Each structure stands twice: as C-alpha cells, then as structure tokens.
Protein backbone atom coordinates (compact mmCIF):
# COMPACT_ATOMS: atom_id res chain seq x y z
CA UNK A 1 9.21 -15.90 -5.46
CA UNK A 2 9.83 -14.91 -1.99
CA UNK A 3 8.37 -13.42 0.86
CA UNK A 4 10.03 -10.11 -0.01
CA UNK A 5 9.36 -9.87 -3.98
CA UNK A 6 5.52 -10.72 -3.38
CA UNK A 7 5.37 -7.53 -0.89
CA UNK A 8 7.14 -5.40 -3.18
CA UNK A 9 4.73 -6.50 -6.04
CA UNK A 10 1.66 -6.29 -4.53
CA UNK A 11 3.08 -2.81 -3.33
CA UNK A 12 3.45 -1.98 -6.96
CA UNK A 13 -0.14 -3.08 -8.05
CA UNK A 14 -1.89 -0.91 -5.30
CA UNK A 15 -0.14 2.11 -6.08
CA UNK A 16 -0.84 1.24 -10.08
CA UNK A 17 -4.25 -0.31 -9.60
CA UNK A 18 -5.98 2.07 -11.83
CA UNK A 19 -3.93 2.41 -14.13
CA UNK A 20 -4.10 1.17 -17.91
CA UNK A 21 -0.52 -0.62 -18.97
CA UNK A 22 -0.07 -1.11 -22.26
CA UNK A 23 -0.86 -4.65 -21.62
CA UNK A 24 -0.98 -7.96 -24.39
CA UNK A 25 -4.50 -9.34 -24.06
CA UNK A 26 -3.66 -12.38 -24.72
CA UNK A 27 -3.65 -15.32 -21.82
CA UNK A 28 -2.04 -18.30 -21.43
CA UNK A 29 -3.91 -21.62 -21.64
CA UNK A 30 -2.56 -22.04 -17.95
CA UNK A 31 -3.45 -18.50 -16.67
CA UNK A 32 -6.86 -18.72 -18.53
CA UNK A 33 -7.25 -21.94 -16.60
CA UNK A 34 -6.46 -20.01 -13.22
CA UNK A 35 -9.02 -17.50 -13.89
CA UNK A 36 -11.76 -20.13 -14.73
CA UNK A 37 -10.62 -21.62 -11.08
CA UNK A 38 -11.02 -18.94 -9.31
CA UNK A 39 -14.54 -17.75 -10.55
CA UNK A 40 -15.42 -20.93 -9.93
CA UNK A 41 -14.87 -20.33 -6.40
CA UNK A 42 -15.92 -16.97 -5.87
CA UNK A 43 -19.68 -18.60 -7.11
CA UNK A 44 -19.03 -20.60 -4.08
CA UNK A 45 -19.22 -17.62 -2.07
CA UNK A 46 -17.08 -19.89 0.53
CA UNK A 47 -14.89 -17.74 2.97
CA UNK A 48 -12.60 -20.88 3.47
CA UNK A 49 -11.90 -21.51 -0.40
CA UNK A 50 -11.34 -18.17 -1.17
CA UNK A 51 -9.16 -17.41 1.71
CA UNK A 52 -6.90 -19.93 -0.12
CA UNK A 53 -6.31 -18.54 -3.12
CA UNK A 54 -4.83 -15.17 -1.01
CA UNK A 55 -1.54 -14.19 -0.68
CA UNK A 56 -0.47 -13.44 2.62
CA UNK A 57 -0.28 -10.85 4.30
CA UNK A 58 -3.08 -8.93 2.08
CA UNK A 59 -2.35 -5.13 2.20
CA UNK A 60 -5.46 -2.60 3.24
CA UNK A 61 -5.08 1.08 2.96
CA UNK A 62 -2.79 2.83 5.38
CA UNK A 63 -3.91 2.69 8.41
CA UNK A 64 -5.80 -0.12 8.09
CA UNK A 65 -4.17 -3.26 9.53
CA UNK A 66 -2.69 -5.84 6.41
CA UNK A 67 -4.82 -9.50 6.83
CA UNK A 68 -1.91 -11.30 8.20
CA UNK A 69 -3.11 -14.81 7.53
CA UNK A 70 -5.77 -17.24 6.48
CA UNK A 71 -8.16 -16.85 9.97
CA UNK A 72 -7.73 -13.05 9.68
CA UNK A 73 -8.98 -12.95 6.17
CA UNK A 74 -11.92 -14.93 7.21
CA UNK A 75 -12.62 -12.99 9.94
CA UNK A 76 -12.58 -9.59 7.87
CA UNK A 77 -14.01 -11.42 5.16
CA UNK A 78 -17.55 -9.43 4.52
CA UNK A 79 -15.31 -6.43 5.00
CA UNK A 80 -13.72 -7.15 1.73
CA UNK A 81 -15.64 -8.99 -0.03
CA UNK A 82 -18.80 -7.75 -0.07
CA UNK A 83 -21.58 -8.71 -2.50
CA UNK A 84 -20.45 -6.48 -4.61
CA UNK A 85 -16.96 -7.42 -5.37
CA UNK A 86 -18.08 -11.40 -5.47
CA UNK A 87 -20.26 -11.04 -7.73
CA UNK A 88 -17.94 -9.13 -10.27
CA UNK A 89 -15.61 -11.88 -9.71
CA UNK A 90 -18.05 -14.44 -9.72
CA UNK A 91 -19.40 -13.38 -13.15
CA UNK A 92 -16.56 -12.06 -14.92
CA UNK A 93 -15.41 -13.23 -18.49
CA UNK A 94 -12.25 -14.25 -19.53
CA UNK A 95 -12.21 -11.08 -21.81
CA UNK A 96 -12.50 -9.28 -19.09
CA UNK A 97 -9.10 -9.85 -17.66
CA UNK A 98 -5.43 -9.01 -18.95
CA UNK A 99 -1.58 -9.69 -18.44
CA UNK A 100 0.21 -6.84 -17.35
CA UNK A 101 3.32 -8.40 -18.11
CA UNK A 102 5.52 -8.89 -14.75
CA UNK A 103 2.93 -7.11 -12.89
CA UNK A 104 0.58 -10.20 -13.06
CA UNK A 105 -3.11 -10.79 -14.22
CA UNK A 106 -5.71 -7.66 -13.34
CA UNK A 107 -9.51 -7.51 -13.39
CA UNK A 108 -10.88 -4.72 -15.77
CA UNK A 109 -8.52 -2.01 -14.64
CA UNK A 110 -7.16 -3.22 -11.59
CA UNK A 111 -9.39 -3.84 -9.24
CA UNK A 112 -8.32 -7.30 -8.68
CA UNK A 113 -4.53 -8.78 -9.27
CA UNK A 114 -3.75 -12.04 -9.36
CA UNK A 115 -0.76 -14.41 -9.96
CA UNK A 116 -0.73 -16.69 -13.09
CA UNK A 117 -1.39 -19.57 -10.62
CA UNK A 118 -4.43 -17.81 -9.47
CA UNK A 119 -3.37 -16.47 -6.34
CA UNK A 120 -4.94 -12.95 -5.35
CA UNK A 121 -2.22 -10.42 -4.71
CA UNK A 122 -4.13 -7.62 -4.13
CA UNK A 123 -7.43 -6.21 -3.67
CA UNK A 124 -7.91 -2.61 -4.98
CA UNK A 125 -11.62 -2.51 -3.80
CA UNK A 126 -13.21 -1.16 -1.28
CA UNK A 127 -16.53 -2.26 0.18
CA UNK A 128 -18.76 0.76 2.28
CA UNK A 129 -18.11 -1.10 5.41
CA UNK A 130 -13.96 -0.61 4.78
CA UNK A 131 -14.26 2.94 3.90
CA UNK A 132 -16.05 3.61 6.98
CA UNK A 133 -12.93 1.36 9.08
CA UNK A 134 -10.70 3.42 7.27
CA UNK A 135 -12.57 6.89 8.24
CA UNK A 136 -12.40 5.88 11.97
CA UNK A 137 -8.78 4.01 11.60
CA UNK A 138 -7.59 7.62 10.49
CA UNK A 139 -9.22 9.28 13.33
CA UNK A 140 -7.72 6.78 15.80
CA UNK A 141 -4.21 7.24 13.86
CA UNK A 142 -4.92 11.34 14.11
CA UNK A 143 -5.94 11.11 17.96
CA UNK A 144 -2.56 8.86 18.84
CA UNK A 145 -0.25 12.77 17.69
CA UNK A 146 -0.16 15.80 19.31
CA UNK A 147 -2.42 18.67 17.64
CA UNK A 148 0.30 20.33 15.72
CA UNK A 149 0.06 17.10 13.71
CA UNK A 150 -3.77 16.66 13.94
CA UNK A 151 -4.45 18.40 10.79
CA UNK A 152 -4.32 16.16 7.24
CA UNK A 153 -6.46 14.14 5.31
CA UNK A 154 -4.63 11.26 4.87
CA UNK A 155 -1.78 9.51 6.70
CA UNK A 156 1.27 8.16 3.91
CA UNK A 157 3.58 7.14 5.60
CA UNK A 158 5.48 6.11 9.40
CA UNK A 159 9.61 5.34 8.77
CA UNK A 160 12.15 4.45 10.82
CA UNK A 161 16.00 4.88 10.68
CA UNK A 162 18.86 4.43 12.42
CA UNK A 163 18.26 8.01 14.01
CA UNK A 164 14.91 9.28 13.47
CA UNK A 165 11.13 8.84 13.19
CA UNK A 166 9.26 10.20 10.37
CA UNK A 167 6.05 10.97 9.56
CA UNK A 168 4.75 11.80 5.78
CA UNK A 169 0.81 12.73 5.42
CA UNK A 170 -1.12 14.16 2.58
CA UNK A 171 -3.15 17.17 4.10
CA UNK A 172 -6.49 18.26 2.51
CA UNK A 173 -5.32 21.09 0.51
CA UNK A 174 -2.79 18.51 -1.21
CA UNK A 175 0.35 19.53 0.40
CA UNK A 176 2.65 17.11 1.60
CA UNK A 177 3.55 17.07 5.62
CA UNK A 178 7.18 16.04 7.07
CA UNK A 179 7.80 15.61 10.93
CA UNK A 180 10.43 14.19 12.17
CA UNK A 181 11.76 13.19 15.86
CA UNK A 182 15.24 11.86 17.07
CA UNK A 183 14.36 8.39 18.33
CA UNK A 184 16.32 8.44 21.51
CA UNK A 185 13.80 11.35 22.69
CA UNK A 186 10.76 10.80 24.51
CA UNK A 187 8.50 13.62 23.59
CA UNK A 188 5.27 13.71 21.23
CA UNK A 189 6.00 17.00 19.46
CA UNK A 190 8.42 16.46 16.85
CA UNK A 191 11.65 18.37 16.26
CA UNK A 192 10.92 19.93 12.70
CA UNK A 193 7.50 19.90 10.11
CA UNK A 194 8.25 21.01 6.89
CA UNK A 195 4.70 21.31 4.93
CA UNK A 196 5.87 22.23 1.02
CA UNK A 197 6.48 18.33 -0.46
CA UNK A 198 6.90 17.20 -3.79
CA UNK A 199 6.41 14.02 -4.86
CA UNK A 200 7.82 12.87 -8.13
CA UNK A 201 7.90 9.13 -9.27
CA UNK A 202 10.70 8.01 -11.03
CA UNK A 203 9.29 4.98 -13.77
CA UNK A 204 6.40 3.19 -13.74
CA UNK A 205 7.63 0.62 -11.14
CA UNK A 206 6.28 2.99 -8.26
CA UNK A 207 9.30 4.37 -6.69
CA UNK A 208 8.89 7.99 -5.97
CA UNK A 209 10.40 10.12 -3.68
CA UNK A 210 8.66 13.22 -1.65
CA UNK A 211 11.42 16.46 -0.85
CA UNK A 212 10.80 18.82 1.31
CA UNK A 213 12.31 22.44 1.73
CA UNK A 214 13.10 24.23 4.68
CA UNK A 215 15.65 27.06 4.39
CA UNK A 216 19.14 25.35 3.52
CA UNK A 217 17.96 22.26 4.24
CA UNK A 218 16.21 19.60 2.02
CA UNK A 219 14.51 16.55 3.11
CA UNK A 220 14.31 13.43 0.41
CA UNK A 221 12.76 10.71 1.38
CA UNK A 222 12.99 7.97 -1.59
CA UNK A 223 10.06 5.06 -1.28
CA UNK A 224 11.71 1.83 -2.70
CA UNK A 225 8.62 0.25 -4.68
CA UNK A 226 10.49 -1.99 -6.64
CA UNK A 227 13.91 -3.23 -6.02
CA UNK A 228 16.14 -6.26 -4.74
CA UNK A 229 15.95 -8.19 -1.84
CA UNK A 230 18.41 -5.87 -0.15
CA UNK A 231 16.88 -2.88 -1.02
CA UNK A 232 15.49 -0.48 2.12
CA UNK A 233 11.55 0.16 1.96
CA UNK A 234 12.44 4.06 2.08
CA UNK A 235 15.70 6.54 1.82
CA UNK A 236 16.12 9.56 3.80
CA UNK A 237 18.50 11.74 2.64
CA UNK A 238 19.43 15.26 4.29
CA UNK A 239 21.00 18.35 1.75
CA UNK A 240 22.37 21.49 3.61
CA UNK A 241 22.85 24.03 0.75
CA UNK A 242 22.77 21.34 -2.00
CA UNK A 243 25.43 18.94 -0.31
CA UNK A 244 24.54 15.78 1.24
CA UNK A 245 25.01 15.60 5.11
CA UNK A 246 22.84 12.51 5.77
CA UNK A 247 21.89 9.09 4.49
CA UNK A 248 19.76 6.91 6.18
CA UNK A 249 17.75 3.62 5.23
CA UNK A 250 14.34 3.27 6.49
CA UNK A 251 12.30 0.61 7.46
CA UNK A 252 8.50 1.73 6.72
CA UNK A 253 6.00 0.75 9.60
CA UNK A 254 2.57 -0.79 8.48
CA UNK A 255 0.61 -1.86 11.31
C-alpha cells in the first residue's frame, strides 16, 4: 500500500468513524491474531510499543497538527491516549471488533481503525486534553484572518490551486463559508465570500463536494476522499450561468 492510499484511507475512516457498515463479523485467524497483539500492548501502557503499531502521519482534527512520526506521537502521547481510550483498548474482546471490508478492522463503532496487520490507522477519539488543543488551535487559526472571516465554528478546509486560495468553514448556524483570494495578491481580505453551501456526498467512500451560489456564478469544490494515486485532494470548478468557465485541481493544506 503506499504512502498515498494509506492517507486517503485513513481520510475515509475519520469522516466514516461513526458510522455502522454493513460489516461481516467474522475475523480472520490472522486479523484476530493482530487484535490479540495489540491489546496486549496497550496493557503495557508503553508509549514506545504503541507508537509502533501507528501509521504515520496520524491525522488530528483540522486544525490540529497530524503526528508526523514516531517521537511526535510520543510526545503527544497522553494527549491521545488518555486512560480512557487505553483502557478500552486494553480490555476489549475480540467480539468487540469487526471487518469493514476494504475499510479495515474498527473498534465498536469506529473509534479505533486498524489494518489487518494491526497497524492503527486512525484514532476517532478524543481525550479532554485534545478538545481543549483543538478549542485554542481554532482560536489561533480564527486570529491568523481578518474579521470578515472571524466568524464560524469550525474551520473545513484551506486549498490551493494553480490560481487561488480557498477557504471552506462550517459557521455555527450550519451554513457553509467560501472565500477565496488570487494567490499572486498580497492582501488578507479575500476577493469574494459566498455563505449559502451545500454539501452533498456522492457514495459512501467520502467524496463530497460543497457548491456555493452567488448570482450567475457557482462555486464547486469536489473533496477527493477516495480515488487513484493521481487523483487531486480537491476540485474547484467555476459555472457562470450553468457553463463551466474554470477547472482547477487543488492541493488541500493540513498543517
């Protein structure tokens, strides 16, 4: 598997981590034996050994930073993993995990993922000590844009193309934010918001795309959950009156 199918995977379990697949029960002698491995080392409790089993990077919640590598994890460890989540792992049954067919092996519904060699993919958990990083990492993200911007509850998205920088949030009434600013100009305002998106997901693979409606115009901006190694993270694509005037792929900035 490489570097680029884990990321889209693992991008694919956080967005599905809740949700129930119609998923066989039934394990594999191998991935059963995978499982027992890695409960035995969460009753370790040992940073090093669990940092191990992780695939690399780990993704947090937007704007958190992703765990980038072994000493990172570590370092963020009780940030994680707090007692809470270790001992759920620790203790855990073998009934109490599932194949989700492609998608890998989850924990209840989803609040672990791991590989069928064991490997955790992703971590849909969060410990009171990461919500509260999160609370200020959003502040910090919301004090970096001017105030027309300042106003949303949660930041979605930051994507480059060849011509512009955009900006999708999720404000607090539910509505869906686009700004966007031509790249080769220095300013902090942006050159258009457009606050009326949709999002509709197309499959259960995650890709969805968010359009936004402003006069003649329409702004689609397709997020690429799933795909092939080619594939762009995002799409924009600009409509004047129903007819395509601009396509652009989009690289979509993490951290």
């Amino acid at each position: 598997m490489t570097m680029k199918s884990i990321l889209v995977l693992l991008s694919i379990l956080i967005i599905t981590g809740t949700t129930v697949f119609g998923q066989d029960s039934t394990l594999k002698e191998e991935q059963i034996q995978s499982i027992e491995k890695l409960i035995r080392v969460f009753k370790t409790k040992s940073k090093r050994k669990i940092a191990d089993l992780v695939y690399y990077p780990l993704r947090r919640e937007y704007p958190l930073k992703d765990v980038k590598h072994k000493n990172d994890f570590i370092r963020r460890f009780d940030d994680i993993f707090d007692r809470a989540l270790i001992d759920l792992v620790a203790k855990s049954k073998i009934d109490d995990w599932s194949e989700v067919g492609w998608r890998g092996i989850m924990l209840e519904n989803g609040i672990l993922w791991i590989s069928d060699e064991g490997k955790i993919m992703t971590v849909n958990y969060q410990s009171p000590r990461e919500k509260q990083l999160l609370v200020h990492a959003i502040q910090d993200n919301r004090n970096q844009l001017p105030k027309s911007l300042q106003q949303f509850n949660k930041p979605l998205y930051l994507i480059f193309t060849k011509h512009y920088k955009i900006r999708i949030d999720k404000k607090a009434d539910g509505i869906y934010r686009y700004a966007a600013w031509k790249i080769r100009q220095a300013k902090s305002e942006p050159d258009i918001i457009v606050e009326n998106g949709v999002l509709e997901f197309h499959g259960s693979g995650g890709n969805h795309t968010i359009t936004f409606k402003n006069n003649a115009y329409t702004y689609a901006v397709s997020i690429i959950e799933i795909g092939s190694t080619d594939t762009p993270d995002a799409i924009l694509e600009v409509l004047k009156d129903g007819k395509t005037i601009l396509t652009e792929d989009g690289d979509i900035k993490r951290n």
